[in-house]
Amino acid sequence: MDWIYRFNESIEYMEQHLANEIDYGELGKIACCSTYHYQRMFTYMAGIPLSEYIRRRKMSLAAVDLQQSNAKIIDIAEKYGYRSPTAFNRAFQSVHGIAPSAVKNEGVSIKSFPPIRFQLTIKGAEEMEYRIETKEAFRIIGVAAPLSKELEKNFTIVPQMWQTASMDGTFQKLAALMDTPLKGLLGVSACGDAEEWKYFIAVASNQTETDFESYEIPASTWAIFSGEGTNQSIQQLEQRIVTEWLPTSGYEYGNAPDIEVYLSPDPNNAKYEVWIPVQKKQ
């Protein structure tokens, strides 16, 4: 329940700062996790990306302000962090379906998006098998691309990386460099608060004379879940880990990357593992 309480506290922080720029890092601190893991958990639990939720809440309040005051649209736009009236108009129309200038017209309908509140729901879901393993630090090498600090902006970057790597021979080159007990093609989200966010398609390897980029995975304790199926099934497993397993597990996110281990990289019949870094709740 502490986990749910912390997330509701982060919602309260958002409500207090909707008229300012919301610090994603502060949200992570409130929830006792990294900025990356906060956004990931929020999206899985709320069913909506964090940035979209904040936009809807701001536009809900902006509509009320426009209805109930004589303030100019440009002043309301600035109040909610939009320096450009054009950007505000676009955001407002995307939420309400009308221009801000039409709000005062009689009979016009606008939408209200109330604040989210999280609660623990017990489900009769299928079982989940996992194991807890503590591993020393290890090195990976592979191809990498920078990620945006707003998680949903990366939804096109990562699939494009995998498509390119599957066609240009990267998979075969990396497979030849695996020389540690951890076998398989890795998808690594290196998104610590103190580093540039990057996504790696990589293998575990100690080889240094390569054209690939390297990264050190820190010593960590991992909760490891196995699965098989399509790319969609791995996303479903990750969602279940966050929404069903993690809240009642006695663990919380640790300070290390998330790792997907593809034991069989066939996109239509993959065998994989999802590794999430964990630590016991304080």
PDB file of C-alpha atoms in Angstrom:
ATOM      1  CA  MET A   1       0.000   0.000   0.000  1.00  0.00           C
ATOM      2  CA  ASP A   2       2.973   2.355   0.519  1.00  0.00           C
ATOM      3  CA  TRP A   3       3.610   2.051  -3.210  1.00  0.00           C
ATOM      4  CA  ILE A   4       0.063   3.138  -4.090  1.00  0.00           C
ATOM      5  CA  TYR A   5       0.196   5.900  -1.475  1.00  0.00           C
ATOM      6  CA  ARG A   6       3.379   7.344  -3.001  1.00  0.00           C
ATOM      7  CA  PHE A   7       1.832   7.406  -6.468  1.00  0.00           C
ATOM      8  CA  ASN A   8      -1.225   9.223  -5.157  1.00  0.00           C
ATOM      9  CA  GLU A   9       1.114  11.696  -3.485  1.00  0.00           C
ATOM     10  CA  SER A  10       2.723  12.304  -6.884  1.00  0.00           C
ATOM     11  CA  ILE A  11      -0.733  13.027  -8.344  1.00  0.00           C
ATOM     12  CA  GLU A  12      -1.267  15.594  -5.586  1.00  0.00           C
ATOM     13  CA  TYR A  13       2.073  17.199  -6.525  1.00  0.00           C
ATOM     14  CA  MET A  14       0.891  17.462 -10.144  1.00  0.00           C
ATOM     15  CA  GLU A  15      -2.371  19.082  -9.062  1.00  0.00           C
ATOM     16  CA  GLN A  16      -0.459  21.701  -7.090  1.00  0.00           C
ATOM     17  CA  HIS A  17       1.802  22.509 -10.053  1.00  0.00           C
ATOM     18  CA  LEU A  18      -0.505  22.378 -13.080  1.00  0.00           C
ATOM     19  CA  ALA A  19      -0.049  26.133 -13.518  1.00  0.00           C
ATOM     20  CA  ASN A  20       3.728  25.629 -13.553  1.00  0.00           C
ATOM     21  CA  GLU A  21       6.172  23.337 -15.305  1.00  0.00           C
ATOM     22  CA  ILE A  22       5.886  19.916 -13.687  1.00  0.00           C
ATOM     23  CA  ASP A  23       9.219  18.388 -12.741  1.00  0.00           C
ATOM     24  CA  TYR A  24       9.226  14.740 -13.798  1.00  0.00           C
ATOM     25  CA  GLY A  25      12.273  14.145 -11.628  1.00  0.00           C
ATOM     26  CA  GLU A  26      10.333  15.294  -8.565  1.00  0.00           C
ATOM     27  CA  LEU A  27       7.534  12.874  -9.434  1.00  0.00           C
ATOM     28  CA  GLY A  28      10.072  10.053  -9.434  1.00  0.00           C
ATOM     29  CA  LYS A  29      11.449  11.157  -6.071  1.00  0.00           C
ATOM     30  CA  ILE A  30       7.982  11.180  -4.535  1.00  0.00           C
ATOM     31  CA  ALA A  31       7.324   7.678  -5.851  1.00  0.00           C
ATOM     32  CA  CYS A  32      10.856   6.514  -4.851  1.00  0.00           C
ATOM     33  CA  CYS A  33      11.925   5.512  -8.351  1.00  0.00           C
ATOM     34  CA  SER A  34      13.712   6.956 -11.370  1.00  0.00           C
ATOM     35  CA  THR A  35      12.040   9.375 -13.763  1.00  0.00           C
ATOM     36  CA  TYR A  36      12.038   6.652 -16.421  1.00  0.00           C
ATOM     37  CA  HIS A  37      10.441   4.030 -14.203  1.00  0.00           C
ATOM     38  CA  TYR A  38       7.873   6.529 -12.942  1.00  0.00           C
ATOM     39  CA  GLN A  39       6.683   7.329 -16.456  1.00  0.00           C
ATOM     40  CA  ARG A  40       6.637   3.654 -17.381  1.00  0.00           C
ATOM     41  CA  MET A  41       4.604   2.643 -14.331  1.00  0.00           C
ATOM     42  CA  PHE A  42       2.235   5.597 -14.714  1.00  0.00           C
ATOM     43  CA  THR A  43       1.472   4.704 -18.331  1.00  0.00           C
ATOM     44  CA  TYR A  44       0.830   1.049 -17.498  1.00  0.00           C
ATOM     45  CA  MET A  45      -1.363   1.820 -14.492  1.00  0.00           C
ATOM     46  CA  ALA A  46      -3.276   4.802 -15.866  1.00  0.00           C
ATOM     47  CA  GLY A  47      -3.578   3.575 -19.441  1.00  0.00           C
ATOM     48  CA  ILE A  48      -2.401   6.960 -20.702  1.00  0.00           C
ATOM     49  CA  PRO A  49       1.072   8.523 -21.094  1.00  0.00           C
ATOM     50  CA  LEU A  50       2.070  10.942 -18.353  1.00  0.00           C
ATOM     51  CA  SER A  51       2.438  13.934 -20.706  1.00  0.00           C
ATOM     52  CA  GLU A  52      -1.031  13.315 -22.178  1.00  0.00           C
ATOM     53  CA  TYR A  53      -2.573  13.069 -18.695  1.00  0.00           C
ATOM     54  CA  ILE A  54      -0.989  16.373 -17.687  1.00  0.00           C
ATOM     55  CA  ARG A  55      -2.169  18.014 -20.908  1.00  0.00           C
ATOM     56  CA  ARG A  56      -5.758  16.848 -20.320  1.00  0.00           C
ATOM     57  CA  ARG A  57      -5.741  18.096 -16.749  1.00  0.00           C
ATOM     58  CA  LYS A  58      -4.383  21.488 -17.805  1.00  0.00           C
ATOM     59  CA  MET A  59      -6.956  21.843 -20.577  1.00  0.00           C
ATOM     60  CA  SER A  60      -9.761  20.859 -18.164  1.00  0.00           C
ATOM     61  CA  LEU A  61      -8.791  23.679 -15.835  1.00  0.00           C
ATOM     62  CA  ALA A  62      -8.168  26.075 -18.718  1.00  0.00           C
ATOM     63  CA  ALA A  63     -11.719  25.514 -19.990  1.00  0.00           C
ATOM     64  CA  VAL A  64     -13.146  26.328 -16.555  1.00  0.00           C
ATOM     65  CA  ASP A  65     -11.013  29.473 -16.361  1.00  0.00           C
ATOM     66  CA  LEU A  66     -12.228  30.621 -19.775  1.00  0.00           C
ATOM     67  CA  GLN A  67     -15.869  29.981 -18.859  1.00  0.00           C
ATOM     68  CA  GLN A  68     -15.819  31.633 -15.474  1.00  0.00           C
ATOM     69  CA  SER A  69     -13.516  34.619 -15.933  1.00  0.00           C
ATOM     70  CA  ASN A  70     -12.917  37.504 -18.296  1.00  0.00           C
ATOM     71  CA  ALA A  71      -9.255  36.630 -18.727  1.00  0.00           C
ATOM     72  CA  LYS A  72      -7.806  36.771 -22.209  1.00  0.00           C
ATOM     73  CA  ILE A  73      -6.980  33.537 -23.973  1.00  0.00           C
ATOM     74  CA  ILE A  74      -3.319  34.543 -24.173  1.00  0.00           C
ATOM     75  CA  ASP A  75      -3.250  34.969 -20.362  1.00  0.00           C
ATOM     76  CA  ILE A  76      -4.824  31.537 -19.790  1.00  0.00           C
ATOM     77  CA  ALA A  77      -2.368  30.017 -22.244  1.00  0.00           C
ATOM     78  CA  GLU A  78       0.548  31.536 -20.353  1.00  0.00           C
ATOM     79  CA  LYS A  79      -0.893  30.422 -17.000  1.00  0.00           C
ATOM     80  CA  TYR A  80      -0.715  26.780 -18.085  1.00  0.00           C
ATOM     81  CA  GLY A  81       2.741  26.990 -19.598  1.00  0.00           C
ATOM     82  CA  TYR A  82       1.953  27.700 -23.263  1.00  0.00           C
ATOM     83  CA  ARG A  83       4.077  30.575 -24.530  1.00  0.00           C
ATOM     84  CA  SER A  84       2.498  30.376 -27.962  1.00  0.00           C
ATOM     85  CA  PRO A  85      -1.259  31.002 -28.388  1.00  0.00           C
ATOM     86  CA  THR A  86      -1.105  28.708 -31.425  1.00  0.00           C
ATOM     87  CA  ALA A  87       0.264  25.824 -29.345  1.00  0.00           C
ATOM     88  CA  PHE A  88      -2.382  26.437 -26.678  1.00  0.00           C
ATOM     89  CA  ASN A  89      -5.155  26.548 -29.275  1.00  0.00           C
ATOM     90  CA  ARG A  90      -3.931  23.267 -30.775  1.00  0.00           C
ATOM     91  CA  ALA A  91      -3.754  21.554 -27.364  1.00  0.00           C
ATOM     92  CA  PHE A  92      -7.174  22.891 -26.358  1.00  0.00           C
ATOM     93  CA  GLN A  93      -8.839  21.712 -29.569  1.00  0.00           C
ATOM     94  CA  SER A  94      -7.238  18.273 -29.307  1.00  0.00           C
ATOM     95  CA  VAL A  95      -8.883  17.809 -25.893  1.00  0.00           C
ATOM     96  CA  HIS A  96     -12.215  19.623 -26.255  1.00  0.00           C
ATOM     97  CA  GLY A  97     -12.790  19.575 -30.006  1.00  0.00           C
ATOM     98  CA  ILE A  98     -13.458  23.332 -30.101  1.00  0.00           C
ATOM     99  CA  ALA A  99     -11.364  26.492 -30.120  1.00  0.00           C
ATOM    100  CA  PRO A 100     -10.795  28.328 -26.819  1.00  0.00           C
ATOM    101  CA  SER A 101     -12.681  31.323 -28.219  1.00  0.00           C
ATOM    102  CA  ALA A 102     -15.864  29.214 -28.504  1.00  0.00           C
ATOM    103  CA  VAL A 103     -16.014  28.190 -24.853  1.00  0.00           C
ATOM    104  CA  LYS A 104     -18.288  31.047 -23.756  1.00  0.00           C
ATOM    105  CA  ASN A 105     -20.894  30.299 -26.423  1.00  0.00           C
ATOM    106  CA  GLU A 106     -24.161  29.033 -24.954  1.00  0.00           C
ATOM    107  CA  GLY A 107     -24.729  25.302 -25.299  1.00  0.00           C
ATOM    108  CA  VAL A 108     -21.120  24.470 -26.109  1.00  0.00           C
ATOM    109  CA  SER A 109     -19.924  21.178 -24.608  1.00  0.00           C
ATOM    110  CA  ILE A 110     -16.477  20.825 -23.081  1.00  0.00           C
ATOM    111  CA  LYS A 111     -14.793  17.839 -21.503  1.00  0.00           C
ATOM    112  CA  SER A 112     -13.709  17.357 -17.925  1.00  0.00           C
ATOM    113  CA  PHE A 113     -10.853  15.051 -16.963  1.00  0.00           C
ATOM    114  CA  PRO A 114     -10.766  14.702 -13.149  1.00  0.00           C
ATOM    115  CA  PRO A 115      -7.580  13.797 -11.291  1.00  0.00           C
ATOM    116  CA  ILE A 116      -6.587  10.138 -11.281  1.00  0.00           C
ATOM    117  CA  ARG A 117      -6.466   8.253  -8.011  1.00  0.00           C
ATOM    118  CA  PHE A 118      -4.742   4.889  -7.834  1.00  0.00           C
ATOM    119  CA  GLN A 119      -5.990   1.985  -5.760  1.00  0.00           C
ATOM    120  CA  LEU A 120      -4.963  -1.627  -5.392  1.00  0.00           C
ATOM    121  CA  THR A 121      -7.334  -3.994  -7.195  1.00  0.00           C
ATOM    122  CA  ILE A 122      -7.221  -7.728  -6.621  1.00  0.00           C
ATOM    123  CA  LYS A 123      -7.573  -9.651  -9.866  1.00  0.00           C
ATOM    124  CA  GLY A 124      -8.033 -13.344 -10.568  1.00  0.00           C
ATOM    125  CA  ALA A 125      -5.337 -13.192 -13.198  1.00  0.00           C
ATOM    126  CA  GLU A 126      -3.228 -16.049 -14.455  1.00  0.00           C
ATOM    127  CA  GLU A 127      -0.157 -16.995 -12.464  1.00  0.00           C
ATOM    128  CA  MET A 128       3.206 -15.350 -13.003  1.00  0.00           C
ATOM    129  CA  GLU A 129       6.450 -17.258 -12.655  1.00  0.00           C
ATOM    130  CA  TYR A 130       9.619 -15.398 -11.768  1.00  0.00           C
ATOM    131  CA  ARG A 131      12.949 -15.811 -10.055  1.00  0.00           C
ATOM    132  CA  ILE A 132      15.107 -13.383  -8.084  1.00  0.00           C
ATOM    133  CA  GLU A 133      18.817 -13.340  -8.975  1.00  0.00           C
ATOM    134  CA  THR A 134      21.676 -11.150  -7.817  1.00  0.00           C
ATOM    135  CA  LYS A 135      24.377 -10.629 -10.436  1.00  0.00           C
ATOM    136  CA  GLU A 136      27.718  -8.881 -10.573  1.00  0.00           C
ATOM    137  CA  ALA A 137      28.257  -6.000 -12.973  1.00  0.00           C
ATOM    138  CA  PHE A 138      28.624  -6.987 -16.609  1.00  0.00           C
ATOM    139  CA  ARG A 139      29.424  -5.271 -19.874  1.00  0.00           C
ATOM    140  CA  ILE A 140      27.296  -5.049 -22.995  1.00  0.00           C
ATOM    141  CA  ILE A 141      28.192  -3.941 -26.524  1.00  0.00           C
ATOM    142  CA  GLY A 142      25.826  -2.996 -29.317  1.00  0.00           C
ATOM    143  CA  VAL A 143      24.080  -0.206 -31.187  1.00  0.00           C
ATOM    144  CA  ALA A 144      22.511   2.632 -29.229  1.00  0.00           C
ATOM    145  CA  ALA A 145      20.202   5.579 -29.811  1.00  0.00           C
ATOM    146  CA  PRO A 146      19.339   8.509 -27.523  1.00  0.00           C
ATOM    147  CA  LEU A 147      15.888   8.527 -25.955  1.00  0.00           C
ATOM    148  CA  SER A 148      13.611  11.410 -25.073  1.00  0.00           C
ATOM    149  CA  LYS A 149      12.907  12.232 -21.454  1.00  0.00           C
ATOM    150  CA  GLU A 150       9.200  11.969 -22.353  1.00  0.00           C
ATOM    151  CA  LEU A 151       8.722   8.238 -22.688  1.00  0.00           C
ATOM    152  CA  GLU A 152       5.979   8.156 -25.309  1.00  0.00           C
ATOM    153  CA  LYS A 153       8.178  10.012 -27.804  1.00  0.00           C
ATOM    154  CA  ASN A 154      10.346   6.890 -27.949  1.00  0.00           C
ATOM    155  CA  PHE A 155       7.603   4.585 -29.202  1.00  0.00           C
ATOM    156  CA  THR A 156       8.806   5.011 -32.774  1.00  0.00           C
ATOM    157  CA  ILE A 157      12.556   5.078 -32.077  1.00  0.00           C
ATOM    158  CA  VAL A 158      12.915   1.598 -30.585  1.00  0.00           C
ATOM    159  CA  PRO A 159      10.895  -0.366 -33.208  1.00  0.00           C
ATOM    160  CA  GLN A 160      12.835   1.400 -35.978  1.00  0.00           C
ATOM    161  CA  MET A 161      16.111   0.382 -34.329  1.00  0.00           C
ATOM    162  CA  TRP A 162      15.065  -3.268 -34.256  1.00  0.00           C
ATOM    163  CA  GLN A 163      13.899  -3.193 -37.853  1.00  0.00           C
ATOM    164  CA  THR A 164      17.162  -1.648 -39.048  1.00  0.00           C
ATOM    165  CA  ALA A 165      19.305  -4.036 -36.994  1.00  0.00           C
ATOM    166  CA  SER A 166      17.435  -7.040 -38.385  1.00  0.00           C
ATOM    167  CA  MET A 167      18.111  -5.962 -41.969  1.00  0.00           C
ATOM    168  CA  ASP A 168      21.695  -4.655 -41.893  1.00  0.00           C
ATOM    169  CA  GLY A 169      23.431  -7.679 -40.353  1.00  0.00           C
ATOM    170  CA  THR A 170      23.762  -6.232 -36.847  1.00  0.00           C
ATOM    171  CA  PHE A 171      22.145  -9.274 -35.211  1.00  0.00           C
ATOM    172  CA  GLN A 172      24.647 -11.659 -36.763  1.00  0.00           C
ATOM    173  CA  LYS A 173      27.637  -9.452 -35.899  1.00  0.00           C
ATOM    174  CA  LEU A 174      26.541  -9.151 -32.280  1.00  0.00           C
ATOM    175  CA  ALA A 175      25.820 -12.867 -31.926  1.00  0.00           C
ATOM    176  CA  ALA A 176      29.423 -13.602 -32.865  1.00  0.00           C
ATOM    177  CA  LEU A 177      30.671 -11.424 -30.010  1.00  0.00           C
ATOM    178  CA  MET A 178      28.757 -13.059 -27.121  1.00  0.00           C
ATOM    179  CA  ASP A 179      31.300 -14.464 -24.670  1.00  0.00           C
ATOM    180  CA  THR A 180      29.584 -14.466 -21.255  1.00  0.00           C
ATOM    181  CA  PRO A 181      27.089 -16.855 -19.631  1.00  0.00           C
ATOM    182  CA  LEU A 182      24.259 -14.439 -20.413  1.00  0.00           C
ATOM    183  CA  LYS A 183      23.238 -15.541 -23.900  1.00  0.00           C
ATOM    184  CA  GLY A 184      20.675 -13.837 -26.086  1.00  0.00           C
ATOM    185  CA  LEU A 185      20.030 -10.566 -27.837  1.00  0.00           C
ATOM    186  CA  LEU A 186      19.398  -7.771 -25.336  1.00  0.00           C
ATOM    187  CA  GLY A 187      17.140  -4.753 -25.426  1.00  0.00           C
ATOM    188  CA  VAL A 188      18.462  -2.423 -22.706  1.00  0.00           C
ATOM    189  CA  SER A 189      16.812   0.807 -21.524  1.00  0.00           C
ATOM    190  CA  ALA A 190      19.655   2.716 -19.859  1.00  0.00           C
ATOM    191  CA  CYS A 191      17.680   5.598 -18.390  1.00  0.00           C
ATOM    192  CA  GLY A 192      19.128   6.535 -15.011  1.00  0.00           C
ATOM    193  CA  ASP A 193      18.459  10.034 -13.729  1.00  0.00           C
ATOM    194  CA  ALA A 194      22.170  10.880 -13.760  1.00  0.00           C
ATOM    195  CA  GLU A 195      22.882   9.818 -17.348  1.00  0.00           C
ATOM    196  CA  GLU A 196      21.836  10.489 -20.912  1.00  0.00           C
ATOM    197  CA  TRP A 197      18.960   8.180 -21.741  1.00  0.00           C
ATOM    198  CA  LYS A 198      19.817   5.536 -24.343  1.00  0.00           C
ATOM    199  CA  TYR A 199      18.367   2.342 -25.727  1.00  0.00           C
ATOM    200  CA  PHE A 200      20.742  -0.469 -26.667  1.00  0.00           C
ATOM    201  CA  ILE A 201      20.347  -3.492 -28.898  1.00  0.00           C
ATOM    202  CA  ALA A 202      23.272  -5.449 -27.570  1.00  0.00           C
ATOM    203  CA  VAL A 203      24.866  -8.630 -26.255  1.00  0.00           C
ATOM    204  CA  ALA A 204      26.819  -9.331 -23.083  1.00  0.00           C
ATOM    205  CA  SER A 205      30.487  -9.333 -24.071  1.00  0.00           C
ATOM    206  CA  ASN A 206      33.935  -8.541 -22.694  1.00  0.00           C
ATOM    207  CA  GLN A 207      35.411  -7.883 -26.124  1.00  0.00           C
ATOM    208  CA  THR A 208      36.759  -4.376 -26.612  1.00  0.00           C
ATOM    209  CA  GLU A 209      38.064  -4.196 -30.188  1.00  0.00           C
ATOM    210  CA  THR A 210      34.711  -3.675 -31.904  1.00  0.00           C
ATOM    211  CA  ASP A 211      32.836  -0.943 -33.739  1.00  0.00           C
ATOM    212  CA  PHE A 212      29.984  -1.156 -31.253  1.00  0.00           C
ATOM    213  CA  GLU A 213      29.199   1.070 -28.277  1.00  0.00           C
ATOM    214  CA  SER A 214      29.724  -0.375 -24.800  1.00  0.00           C
ATOM    215  CA  TYR A 215      27.866   0.079 -21.525  1.00  0.00           C
ATOM    216  CA  GLU A 216      28.383  -1.264 -18.016  1.00  0.00           C
ATOM    217  CA  ILE A 217      25.363  -2.816 -16.324  1.00  0.00           C
ATOM    218  CA  PRO A 218      25.848  -2.312 -12.562  1.00  0.00           C
ATOM    219  CA  ALA A 219      25.710  -5.138 -10.026  1.00  0.00           C
ATOM    220  CA  SER A 220      22.031  -5.561  -9.181  1.00  0.00           C
ATOM    221  CA  THR A 221      19.284  -7.814  -7.960  1.00  0.00           C
ATOM    222  CA  TRP A 222      16.841  -8.742 -10.699  1.00  0.00           C
ATOM    223  CA  ALA A 223      13.302 -10.071 -10.866  1.00  0.00           C
ATOM    224  CA  ILE A 224      13.319 -12.227 -13.998  1.00  0.00           C
ATOM    225  CA  PHE A 225      10.128 -13.232 -15.821  1.00  0.00           C
ATOM    226  CA  SER A 226       9.973 -15.649 -18.760  1.00  0.00           C
ATOM    227  CA  GLY A 227       7.590 -15.567 -21.680  1.00  0.00           C
ATOM    228  CA  GLU A 228       7.052 -16.433 -25.294  1.00  0.00           C
ATOM    229  CA  GLY A 229       5.005 -15.110 -28.182  1.00  0.00           C
ATOM    230  CA  THR A 230       5.039 -11.878 -30.174  1.00  0.00           C
ATOM    231  CA  ASN A 231       6.347  -8.380 -29.499  1.00  0.00           C
ATOM    232  CA  GLN A 232       2.876  -7.531 -28.217  1.00  0.00           C
ATOM    233  CA  SER A 233       3.013 -10.356 -25.678  1.00  0.00           C
ATOM    234  CA  ILE A 234       6.223  -9.019 -24.127  1.00  0.00           C
ATOM    235  CA  GLN A 235       4.550  -5.631 -23.668  1.00  0.00           C
ATOM    236  CA  GLN A 236       1.611  -7.344 -21.999  1.00  0.00           C
ATOM    237  CA  LEU A 237       3.987  -9.183 -19.661  1.00  0.00           C
ATOM    238  CA  GLU A 238       5.751  -5.943 -18.751  1.00  0.00           C
ATOM    239  CA  GLN A 239       2.394  -4.335 -17.997  1.00  0.00           C
ATOM    240  CA  ARG A 240       1.394  -7.227 -15.744  1.00  0.00           C
ATOM    241  CA  ILE A 241       4.722  -7.023 -13.897  1.00  0.00           C
ATOM    242  CA  VAL A 242       4.140  -3.357 -13.093  1.00  0.00           C
ATOM    243  CA  THR A 243       0.411  -3.463 -12.344  1.00  0.00           C
ATOM    244  CA  GLU A 244       0.000  -6.919 -10.757  1.00  0.00           C
ATOM    245  CA  TRP A 245       3.321  -8.173  -9.406  1.00  0.00           C
ATOM    246  CA  LEU A 246       5.295  -5.138  -8.281  1.00  0.00           C
ATOM    247  CA  PRO A 247       2.693  -3.461  -5.993  1.00  0.00           C
ATOM    248  CA  THR A 248       2.419  -6.515  -3.700  1.00  0.00           C
ATOM    249  CA  SER A 249       5.858  -8.090  -4.208  1.00  0.00           C
ATOM    250  CA  GLY A 250       7.708  -6.491  -1.303  1.00  0.00           C
ATOM    251  CA  TYR A 251      10.102  -4.989  -3.857  1.00  0.00           C
ATOM    252  CA  GLU A 252      10.448  -1.665  -5.620  1.00  0.00           C
ATOM    253  CA  TYR A 253      12.491  -0.577  -8.606  1.00  0.00           C
ATOM    254  CA  GLY A 254      16.249  -0.611  -8.182  1.00  0.00           C
ATOM    255  CA  ASN A 255      18.823   1.665  -9.798  1.00  0.00           C
ATOM    256  CA  ALA A 256      19.699  -0.210 -12.982  1.00  0.00           C
ATOM    257  CA  PRO A 257      18.409  -0.522 -16.554  1.00  0.00           C
ATOM    258  CA  ASP A 258      15.444  -2.618 -17.619  1.00  0.00           C
ATOM    259  CA  ILE A 259      16.543  -5.519 -19.816  1.00  0.00           C
ATOM    260  CA  GLU A 260      14.698  -7.664 -22.332  1.00  0.00           C
ATOM    261  CA  VAL A 261      16.582 -10.885 -23.152  1.00  0.00           C
ATOM    262  CA  TYR A 262      15.586 -12.446 -26.473  1.00  0.00           C
ATOM    263  CA  LEU A 263      16.551 -16.099 -26.371  1.00  0.00           C
ATOM    264  CA  SER A 264      14.856 -16.670 -29.736  1.00  0.00           C
ATOM    265  CA  PRO A 265      14.500 -13.436 -31.722  1.00  0.00           C
ATOM    266  CA  ASP A 266      11.771 -14.646 -34.105  1.00  0.00           C
ATOM    267  CA  PRO A 267       9.276 -11.738 -33.881  1.00  0.00           C
ATOM    268  CA  ASN A 268       6.304 -14.077 -34.329  1.00  0.00           C
ATOM    269  CA  ASN A 269       7.428 -16.801 -31.892  1.00  0.00           C
ATOM    270  CA  ALA A 270       9.990 -15.267 -29.586  1.00  0.00           C
ATOM    271  CA  LYS A 271      11.236 -16.755 -26.333  1.00  0.00           C
ATOM    272  CA  TYR A 272      12.290 -14.026 -23.970  1.00  0.00           C
ATOM    273  CA  GLU A 273      12.945 -12.881 -20.431  1.00  0.00           C
ATOM    274  CA  VAL A 274      12.101  -9.550 -18.846  1.00  0.00           C
ATOM    275  CA  TRP A 275      14.612  -8.396 -16.219  1.00  0.00           C
ATOM    276  CA  ILE A 276      13.621  -5.578 -13.899  1.00  0.00           C
ATOM    277  CA  PRO A 277      16.054  -4.264 -11.259  1.00  0.00           C
ATOM    278  CA  VAL A 278      14.601  -4.525  -7.771  1.00  0.00           C
ATOM    279  CA  GLN A 279      15.402  -3.792  -4.168  1.00  0.00           C
ATOM    280  CA  LYS A 280      13.496  -4.643  -1.035  1.00  0.00           C
ATOM    281  CA  LYS A 281      11.163  -1.925   0.151  1.00  0.00           C
ATOM    282  CA  GLN A 282      12.636   0.263   2.818  1.00  0.00           C
TER     283      GLN A 282
END
